């Protein structure tokens, strides 16, 4: 079975390629960390299955899917963000499965086998008839904390950084009320300070340190790809990063 994988995180691509190399019957014929290279690779390699994230540089996942013949190639989406609207759009475009990040690679294999078998009818009334016969896998779609955790992890901001928890809380606040992004100093930092029994200044510094750590890790490559920023982009400020992350998860 020939598989092509698209993901903005180079480490994820490398890990999945190594994982599939140890499995019989699976051949990763190509990978790409941006939509344009991925689309060209798919046209060249003609895989049986395409596994793609939605957030990609150059051309996003929906743009890639729109140019794939989903009657010939089975498409699976992996994503850290999920909503009824996103899932409905994906399945209306011929996607066979939506798998929420983070996930176990063994589950990915099982789902790939599923989509090559007879489709299982979905009886969830929350989705319209256009997608009711497709296989759907959605876990904790309203669990923003898990989605934010996955996003920060992919970017390289890990839980042992104090700013990790502060960022997670800040992003959650902006998702719930986007207007407060204009009041980072007056609202967000004081609220984080209250929640974690620290000071607004320490909250600001910890968040800035977490972003700087991620940026220095690969000279900003991952952050610019995930948020689809120009390659010449400078390290985002605290408020810019929080706003970008919130918009990413709300799409």
PDB file of C-alpha atoms in Angstrom:
ATOM      1  CA  UNK A   1       0.000   0.000   0.000  1.00  0.00           C
ATOM      2  CA  UNK A   2       1.509   3.318  -1.093  1.00  0.00           C
ATOM      3  CA  UNK A   3       1.138   6.228   1.331  1.00  0.00           C
ATOM      4  CA  UNK A   4       1.990   9.924   0.989  1.00  0.00           C
ATOM      5  CA  UNK A   5       2.140  12.034   4.178  1.00  0.00           C
ATOM      6  CA  UNK A   6       1.902  15.822   4.561  1.00  0.00           C
ATOM      7  CA  UNK A   7       2.628  17.556   7.866  1.00  0.00           C
ATOM      8  CA  UNK A   8       4.204  20.914   8.697  1.00  0.00           C
ATOM      9  CA  UNK A   9       6.307  19.318  11.450  1.00  0.00           C
ATOM     10  CA  UNK A  10       9.486  17.738  10.029  1.00  0.00           C
ATOM     11  CA  UNK A  11       9.939  15.575  13.129  1.00  0.00           C
ATOM     12  CA  UNK A  12       6.463  14.131  12.749  1.00  0.00           C
ATOM     13  CA  UNK A  13       7.191  13.246   9.133  1.00  0.00           C
ATOM     14  CA  UNK A  14      10.471  11.585  10.063  1.00  0.00           C
ATOM     15  CA  UNK A  15       8.901   9.606  12.904  1.00  0.00           C
ATOM     16  CA  UNK A  16       6.005   8.386  10.777  1.00  0.00           C
ATOM     17  CA  UNK A  17       8.286   7.396   7.917  1.00  0.00           C
ATOM     18  CA  UNK A  18      10.439   5.353  10.313  1.00  0.00           C
ATOM     19  CA  UNK A  19       7.356   3.834  11.907  1.00  0.00           C
ATOM     20  CA  UNK A  20       5.859   2.676   8.606  1.00  0.00           C
ATOM     21  CA  UNK A  21       9.227   1.328   7.444  1.00  0.00           C
ATOM     22  CA  UNK A  22       8.944  -1.347  10.122  1.00  0.00           C
ATOM     23  CA  UNK A  23       5.442  -2.405   9.047  1.00  0.00           C
ATOM     24  CA  UNK A  24       4.756  -4.961   6.347  1.00  0.00           C
ATOM     25  CA  UNK A  25       2.483  -3.886   3.532  1.00  0.00           C
ATOM     26  CA  UNK A  26       3.014  -0.140   3.948  1.00  0.00           C
ATOM     27  CA  UNK A  27       5.264   1.921   1.699  1.00  0.00           C
ATOM     28  CA  UNK A  28       5.671   5.651   2.342  1.00  0.00           C
ATOM     29  CA  UNK A  29       6.368   6.827  -1.192  1.00  0.00           C
ATOM     30  CA  UNK A  30       6.752  10.474  -0.230  1.00  0.00           C
ATOM     31  CA  UNK A  31       6.439  13.158   2.435  1.00  0.00           C
ATOM     32  CA  UNK A  32       6.125  16.933   2.334  1.00  0.00           C
ATOM     33  CA  UNK A  33       6.021  19.728   4.896  1.00  0.00           C
ATOM     34  CA  UNK A  34       4.129  22.136   2.619  1.00  0.00           C
ATOM     35  CA  UNK A  35       1.115  21.844   0.371  1.00  0.00           C
ATOM     36  CA  UNK A  36       2.715  22.725  -2.959  1.00  0.00           C
ATOM     37  CA  UNK A  37       5.488  20.131  -2.681  1.00  0.00           C
ATOM     38  CA  UNK A  38       2.947  17.650  -1.382  1.00  0.00           C
ATOM     39  CA  UNK A  39       0.600  18.129  -4.320  1.00  0.00           C
ATOM     40  CA  UNK A  40       3.443  17.707  -6.819  1.00  0.00           C
ATOM     41  CA  UNK A  41       4.606  14.581  -4.992  1.00  0.00           C
ATOM     42  CA  UNK A  42       1.122  13.088  -4.989  1.00  0.00           C
ATOM     43  CA  UNK A  43       0.755  13.644  -8.732  1.00  0.00           C
ATOM     44  CA  UNK A  44       4.137  12.018  -9.328  1.00  0.00           C
ATOM     45  CA  UNK A  45       3.919   9.069  -6.908  1.00  0.00           C
ATOM     46  CA  UNK A  46       0.204   8.270  -7.301  1.00  0.00           C
ATOM     47  CA  UNK A  47      -0.277   6.862  -3.772  1.00  0.00           C
ATOM     48  CA  UNK A  48      -3.216   4.766  -2.606  1.00  0.00           C
ATOM     49  CA  UNK A  49      -3.664   6.873   0.539  1.00  0.00           C
ATOM     50  CA  UNK A  50      -2.832  10.486   1.391  1.00  0.00           C
ATOM     51  CA  UNK A  51      -2.527  11.470   5.058  1.00  0.00           C
ATOM     52  CA  UNK A  52      -2.495  15.248   5.441  1.00  0.00           C
ATOM     53  CA  UNK A  53      -2.646  17.899   8.127  1.00  0.00           C
ATOM     54  CA  UNK A  54      -4.834  20.919   7.346  1.00  0.00           C
ATOM     55  CA  UNK A  55      -2.280  23.584   8.254  1.00  0.00           C
ATOM     56  CA  UNK A  56       0.521  23.592   5.685  1.00  0.00           C
ATOM     57  CA  UNK A  57       2.743  26.256   4.211  1.00  0.00           C
ATOM     58  CA  UNK A  58       2.165  27.494   0.660  1.00  0.00           C
ATOM     59  CA  UNK A  59      -1.087  25.600   0.143  1.00  0.00           C
ATOM     60  CA  UNK A  60      -3.194  24.388   3.048  1.00  0.00           C
ATOM     61  CA  UNK A  61      -4.678  20.927   3.445  1.00  0.00           C
ATOM     62  CA  UNK A  62      -8.031  21.866   1.959  1.00  0.00           C
ATOM     63  CA  UNK A  63      -6.244  23.333  -1.058  1.00  0.00           C
ATOM     64  CA  UNK A  64      -4.374  20.064  -1.555  1.00  0.00           C
ATOM     65  CA  UNK A  65      -7.505  17.950  -1.136  1.00  0.00           C
ATOM     66  CA  UNK A  66      -9.402  20.068  -3.659  1.00  0.00           C
ATOM     67  CA  UNK A  67      -6.908  19.023  -6.329  1.00  0.00           C
ATOM     68  CA  UNK A  68      -6.936  15.299  -5.544  1.00  0.00           C
ATOM     69  CA  UNK A  69      -9.263  12.787  -7.215  1.00  0.00           C
ATOM     70  CA  UNK A  70     -10.701  11.332  -4.009  1.00  0.00           C
ATOM     71  CA  UNK A  71     -12.498   8.617  -5.964  1.00  0.00           C
ATOM     72  CA  UNK A  72      -9.075   7.186  -6.821  1.00  0.00           C
ATOM     73  CA  UNK A  73      -6.974   8.231  -3.824  1.00  0.00           C
ATOM     74  CA  UNK A  74      -8.249   7.787  -0.271  1.00  0.00           C
ATOM     75  CA  UNK A  75      -7.626  10.892   1.862  1.00  0.00           C
ATOM     76  CA  UNK A  76      -7.239  11.001   5.626  1.00  0.00           C
ATOM     77  CA  UNK A  77      -6.906  14.212   7.647  1.00  0.00           C
ATOM     78  CA  UNK A  78      -4.916  14.522  10.871  1.00  0.00           C
ATOM     79  CA  UNK A  79      -5.385  17.735  12.796  1.00  0.00           C
ATOM     80  CA  UNK A  80      -5.019  19.358  16.195  1.00  0.00           C
ATOM     81  CA  UNK A  81      -8.132  21.462  15.607  1.00  0.00           C
ATOM     82  CA  UNK A  82     -11.642  20.260  15.047  1.00  0.00           C
ATOM     83  CA  UNK A  83     -15.172  21.594  14.722  1.00  0.00           C
ATOM     84  CA  UNK A  84     -18.382  20.438  13.061  1.00  0.00           C
ATOM     85  CA  UNK A  85     -17.775  22.938  10.251  1.00  0.00           C
ATOM     86  CA  UNK A  86     -14.250  21.705   9.533  1.00  0.00           C
ATOM     87  CA  UNK A  87     -15.294  18.054   9.594  1.00  0.00           C
ATOM     88  CA  UNK A  88     -18.314  18.696   7.381  1.00  0.00           C
ATOM     89  CA  UNK A  89     -16.144  20.545   4.871  1.00  0.00           C
ATOM     90  CA  UNK A  90     -13.546  17.784   4.895  1.00  0.00           C
ATOM     91  CA  UNK A  91     -16.045  15.012   4.237  1.00  0.00           C
ATOM     92  CA  UNK A  92     -17.892  17.031   1.616  1.00  0.00           C
ATOM     93  CA  UNK A  93     -14.576  17.123  -0.269  1.00  0.00           C
ATOM     94  CA  UNK A  94     -14.233  13.343  -0.166  1.00  0.00           C
ATOM     95  CA  UNK A  95     -12.098  12.891   2.960  1.00  0.00           C
ATOM     96  CA  UNK A  96     -12.652   9.440   4.467  1.00  0.00           C
ATOM     97  CA  UNK A  97     -11.368   9.940   7.995  1.00  0.00           C
ATOM     98  CA  UNK A  98     -10.480  12.705  10.454  1.00  0.00           C
ATOM     99  CA  UNK A  99      -8.018  11.758  13.203  1.00  0.00           C
ATOM    100  CA  UNK A 100      -7.351  14.193  16.040  1.00  0.00           C
ATOM    101  CA  UNK A 101      -3.796  14.954  17.131  1.00  0.00           C
ATOM    102  CA  UNK A 102      -2.070  13.708  19.194  1.00  0.00           C
ATOM    103  CA  UNK A 103      -2.658  10.124  18.108  1.00  0.00           C
ATOM    104  CA  UNK A 104      -1.003   6.710  18.375  1.00  0.00           C
ATOM    105  CA  UNK A 105       0.625   5.674  15.047  1.00  0.00           C
ATOM    106  CA  UNK A 106      -0.868   2.214  15.542  1.00  0.00           C
ATOM    107  CA  UNK A 107      -4.296   3.837  15.455  1.00  0.00           C
ATOM    108  CA  UNK A 108      -3.311   5.582  12.225  1.00  0.00           C
ATOM    109  CA  UNK A 109      -2.546   2.211  10.633  1.00  0.00           C
ATOM    110  CA  UNK A 110      -5.863   0.762  11.753  1.00  0.00           C
ATOM    111  CA  UNK A 111      -7.751   3.733  10.361  1.00  0.00           C
ATOM    112  CA  UNK A 112      -5.930   3.486   7.036  1.00  0.00           C
ATOM    113  CA  UNK A 113      -7.035  -0.149   6.833  1.00  0.00           C
ATOM    114  CA  UNK A 114     -10.562   0.969   7.725  1.00  0.00           C
ATOM    115  CA  UNK A 115     -10.835   3.484   4.897  1.00  0.00           C
ATOM    116  CA  UNK A 116      -9.713   0.885   2.375  1.00  0.00           C
ATOM    117  CA  UNK A 117     -12.450  -1.442   3.580  1.00  0.00           C
ATOM    118  CA  UNK A 118     -16.208  -0.989   3.344  1.00  0.00           C
ATOM    119  CA  UNK A 119     -17.227   2.404   4.807  1.00  0.00           C
ATOM    120  CA  UNK A 120     -18.998   2.272   8.162  1.00  0.00           C
ATOM    121  CA  UNK A 121     -22.201   4.267   8.322  1.00  0.00           C
ATOM    122  CA  UNK A 122     -22.091   7.158  10.751  1.00  0.00           C
ATOM    123  CA  UNK A 123     -25.283   7.633  12.758  1.00  0.00           C
ATOM    124  CA  UNK A 124     -24.251  10.814  14.544  1.00  0.00           C
ATOM    125  CA  UNK A 125     -27.071  13.287  13.837  1.00  0.00           C
ATOM    126  CA  UNK A 126     -24.677  16.155  14.411  1.00  0.00           C
ATOM    127  CA  UNK A 127     -23.451  15.903  10.827  1.00  0.00           C
ATOM    128  CA  UNK A 128     -25.410  16.481   7.662  1.00  0.00           C
ATOM    129  CA  UNK A 129     -26.401  13.832   5.143  1.00  0.00           C
ATOM    130  CA  UNK A 130     -23.511  14.713   2.841  1.00  0.00           C
ATOM    131  CA  UNK A 131     -21.079  13.111   5.286  1.00  0.00           C
ATOM    132  CA  UNK A 132     -23.283  10.578   7.054  1.00  0.00           C
ATOM    133  CA  UNK A 133     -21.831   7.540   5.270  1.00  0.00           C
ATOM    134  CA  UNK A 134     -18.187   8.367   5.865  1.00  0.00           C
ATOM    135  CA  UNK A 135     -16.068   7.025   8.693  1.00  0.00           C
ATOM    136  CA  UNK A 136     -15.674   9.695  11.389  1.00  0.00           C
ATOM    137  CA  UNK A 137     -13.332   9.666  14.344  1.00  0.00           C
ATOM    138  CA  UNK A 138     -13.520  12.738  16.588  1.00  0.00           C
ATOM    139  CA  UNK A 139     -12.216  12.663  20.146  1.00  0.00           C
ATOM    140  CA  UNK A 140     -12.987  15.496  22.548  1.00  0.00           C
ATOM    141  CA  UNK A 141     -13.698  18.086  19.874  1.00  0.00           C
ATOM    142  CA  UNK A 142     -14.456  20.683  22.517  1.00  0.00           C
ATOM    143  CA  UNK A 143     -11.376  19.919  24.559  1.00  0.00           C
ATOM    144  CA  UNK A 144      -9.427  23.028  23.660  1.00  0.00           C
ATOM    145  CA  UNK A 145      -6.800  22.316  26.281  1.00  0.00           C
ATOM    146  CA  UNK A 146      -5.768  19.107  24.513  1.00  0.00           C
ATOM    147  CA  UNK A 147      -5.660  20.869  21.139  1.00  0.00           C
ATOM    148  CA  UNK A 148      -3.593  23.752  22.520  1.00  0.00           C
ATOM    149  CA  UNK A 149      -1.243  21.305  24.253  1.00  0.00           C
ATOM    150  CA  UNK A 150      -0.721  19.465  20.977  1.00  0.00           C
ATOM    151  CA  UNK A 151      -0.085  22.701  19.090  1.00  0.00           C
ATOM    152  CA  UNK A 152       2.488  23.939  21.626  1.00  0.00           C
ATOM    153  CA  UNK A 153       4.199  20.556  21.635  1.00  0.00           C
ATOM    154  CA  UNK A 154       4.436  20.540  17.826  1.00  0.00           C
ATOM    155  CA  UNK A 155       5.943  24.023  17.901  1.00  0.00           C
ATOM    156  CA  UNK A 156       8.535  22.930  20.444  1.00  0.00           C
ATOM    157  CA  UNK A 157       7.167  24.524  23.601  1.00  0.00           C
ATOM    158  CA  UNK A 158       7.263  21.672  26.085  1.00  0.00           C
ATOM    159  CA  UNK A 159       5.472  21.268  29.451  1.00  0.00           C
ATOM    160  CA  UNK A 160       8.609  21.664  31.577  1.00  0.00           C
ATOM    161  CA  UNK A 161       8.789  25.309  30.530  1.00  0.00           C
ATOM    162  CA  UNK A 162       6.859  27.508  32.961  1.00  0.00           C
ATOM    163  CA  UNK A 163       5.603  29.574  30.065  1.00  0.00           C
ATOM    164  CA  UNK A 164       3.905  26.472  28.623  1.00  0.00           C
ATOM    165  CA  UNK A 165       1.034  26.599  31.144  1.00  0.00           C
ATOM    166  CA  UNK A 166       0.792  30.365  30.929  1.00  0.00           C
ATOM    167  CA  UNK A 167       0.568  30.250  27.129  1.00  0.00           C
ATOM    168  CA  UNK A 168      -2.066  27.549  27.253  1.00  0.00           C
ATOM    169  CA  UNK A 169      -4.215  29.678  29.547  1.00  0.00           C
ATOM    170  CA  UNK A 170      -3.649  32.830  27.474  1.00  0.00           C
ATOM    171  CA  UNK A 171      -4.580  31.116  24.202  1.00  0.00           C
ATOM    172  CA  UNK A 172      -7.709  29.653  25.810  1.00  0.00           C
ATOM    173  CA  UNK A 173      -8.770  33.126  26.959  1.00  0.00           C
ATOM    174  CA  UNK A 174      -8.346  34.603  23.486  1.00  0.00           C
ATOM    175  CA  UNK A 175     -10.234  31.734  21.841  1.00  0.00           C
ATOM    176  CA  UNK A 176     -13.139  32.419  24.188  1.00  0.00           C
ATOM    177  CA  UNK A 177     -12.966  36.217  23.771  1.00  0.00           C
ATOM    178  CA  UNK A 178     -10.788  37.438  20.916  1.00  0.00           C
ATOM    179  CA  UNK A 179     -11.168  41.074  21.988  1.00  0.00           C
ATOM    180  CA  UNK A 180      -8.892  40.605  24.995  1.00  0.00           C
ATOM    181  CA  UNK A 181      -5.865  40.119  22.728  1.00  0.00           C
ATOM    182  CA  UNK A 182      -5.847  43.931  22.739  1.00  0.00           C
ATOM    183  CA  UNK A 183      -5.499  43.872  26.521  1.00  0.00           C
ATOM    184  CA  UNK A 184      -2.635  41.479  27.110  1.00  0.00           C
ATOM    185  CA  UNK A 185      -1.042  43.623  29.816  1.00  0.00           C
ATOM    186  CA  UNK A 186      -4.270  44.703  31.512  1.00  0.00           C
ATOM    187  CA  UNK A 187      -6.219  41.438  31.347  1.00  0.00           C
ATOM    188  CA  UNK A 188      -4.283  38.358  30.273  1.00  0.00           C
ATOM    189  CA  UNK A 189      -1.131  38.662  32.380  1.00  0.00           C
ATOM    190  CA  UNK A 190      -3.033  39.628  35.573  1.00  0.00           C
ATOM    191  CA  UNK A 191      -5.452  36.722  35.073  1.00  0.00           C
ATOM    192  CA  UNK A 192      -2.574  34.270  34.590  1.00  0.00           C
ATOM    193  CA  UNK A 193      -0.884  35.711  37.672  1.00  0.00           C
ATOM    194  CA  UNK A 194      -4.041  35.152  39.701  1.00  0.00           C
ATOM    195  CA  UNK A 195      -4.500  31.596  38.387  1.00  0.00           C
ATOM    196  CA  UNK A 196      -0.908  30.497  39.015  1.00  0.00           C
ATOM    197  CA  UNK A 197      -0.175  32.664  42.055  1.00  0.00           C
ATOM    198  CA  UNK A 198       2.615  34.627  40.411  1.00  0.00           C
ATOM    199  CA  UNK A 199       2.988  38.206  39.149  1.00  0.00           C
ATOM    200  CA  UNK A 200       2.031  39.700  35.778  1.00  0.00           C
ATOM    201  CA  UNK A 201       5.686  40.551  35.102  1.00  0.00           C
ATOM    202  CA  UNK A 202       6.799  36.974  35.734  1.00  0.00           C
ATOM    203  CA  UNK A 203       3.981  35.661  33.545  1.00  0.00           C
ATOM    204  CA  UNK A 204       5.072  37.932  30.692  1.00  0.00           C
ATOM    205  CA  UNK A 205       8.718  36.903  31.061  1.00  0.00           C
ATOM    206  CA  UNK A 206       7.926  33.179  31.195  1.00  0.00           C
ATOM    207  CA  UNK A 207       5.800  33.380  28.051  1.00  0.00           C
ATOM    208  CA  UNK A 208       8.481  35.379  26.250  1.00  0.00           C
ATOM    209  CA  UNK A 209      11.128  32.829  27.302  1.00  0.00           C
ATOM    210  CA  UNK A 210       9.014  29.906  26.024  1.00  0.00           C
ATOM    211  CA  UNK A 211       8.535  31.559  22.629  1.00  0.00           C
ATOM    212  CA  UNK A 212      12.236  32.443  22.400  1.00  0.00           C
ATOM    213  CA  UNK A 213      13.203  28.852  23.268  1.00  0.00           C
ATOM    214  CA  UNK A 214      11.029  27.495  20.476  1.00  0.00           C
ATOM    215  CA  UNK A 215      12.265  30.112  18.001  1.00  0.00           C
ATOM    216  CA  UNK A 216      15.948  29.472  18.714  1.00  0.00           C
ATOM    217  CA  UNK A 217      15.501  25.693  18.458  1.00  0.00           C
ATOM    218  CA  UNK A 218      15.281  25.806  14.660  1.00  0.00           C
ATOM    219  CA  UNK A 219      15.636  29.532  13.926  1.00  0.00           C
ATOM    220  CA  UNK A 220      11.877  29.967  13.762  1.00  0.00           C
ATOM    221  CA  UNK A 221      11.321  27.443  10.970  1.00  0.00           C
ATOM    222  CA  UNK A 222       8.568  25.480  12.716  1.00  0.00           C
ATOM    223  CA  UNK A 223       6.664  28.529  13.954  1.00  0.00           C
ATOM    224  CA  UNK A 224       6.701  30.196  10.533  1.00  0.00           C
ATOM    225  CA  UNK A 225       5.502  27.003   8.836  1.00  0.00           C
ATOM    226  CA  UNK A 226       2.751  26.205  11.324  1.00  0.00           C
ATOM    227  CA  UNK A 227       1.364  29.743  11.251  1.00  0.00           C
ATOM    228  CA  UNK A 228       2.065  30.155   7.530  1.00  0.00           C
ATOM    229  CA  UNK A 229       4.261  33.219   8.058  1.00  0.00           C
ATOM    230  CA  UNK A 230       6.755  34.596   5.513  1.00  0.00           C
ATOM    231  CA  UNK A 231      10.211  33.058   5.784  1.00  0.00           C
ATOM    232  CA  UNK A 232      11.545  36.536   6.550  1.00  0.00           C
ATOM    233  CA  UNK A 233       9.219  36.913   9.542  1.00  0.00           C
ATOM    234  CA  UNK A 234      10.729  37.955  12.862  1.00  0.00           C
ATOM    235  CA  UNK A 235      10.081  36.202  16.152  1.00  0.00           C
ATOM    236  CA  UNK A 236       6.506  37.062  17.179  1.00  0.00           C
ATOM    237  CA  UNK A 237       5.870  39.059  20.313  1.00  0.00           C
ATOM    238  CA  UNK A 238       3.866  37.477  23.123  1.00  0.00           C
ATOM    239  CA  UNK A 239       0.598  39.002  21.942  1.00  0.00           C
ATOM    240  CA  UNK A 240       1.300  38.144  18.297  1.00  0.00           C
ATOM    241  CA  UNK A 241       2.054  34.516  19.160  1.00  0.00           C
ATOM    242  CA  UNK A 242      -1.052  34.165  21.343  1.00  0.00           C
ATOM    243  CA  UNK A 243      -3.201  35.712  18.624  1.00  0.00           C
ATOM    244  CA  UNK A 244      -1.733  33.481  15.905  1.00  0.00           C
ATOM    245  CA  UNK A 245      -2.271  30.356  18.000  1.00  0.00           C
ATOM    246  CA  UNK A 246      -5.858  31.308  18.807  1.00  0.00           C
ATOM    247  CA  UNK A 247      -6.685  31.959  15.151  1.00  0.00           C
ATOM    248  CA  UNK A 248      -4.996  28.688  14.154  1.00  0.00           C
ATOM    249  CA  UNK A 249      -7.236  26.708  16.506  1.00  0.00           C
ATOM    250  CA  UNK A 250     -10.406  28.572  15.569  1.00  0.00           C
ATOM    251  CA  UNK A 251     -10.150  27.916  11.819  1.00  0.00           C
TER     252      UNK A 251
END
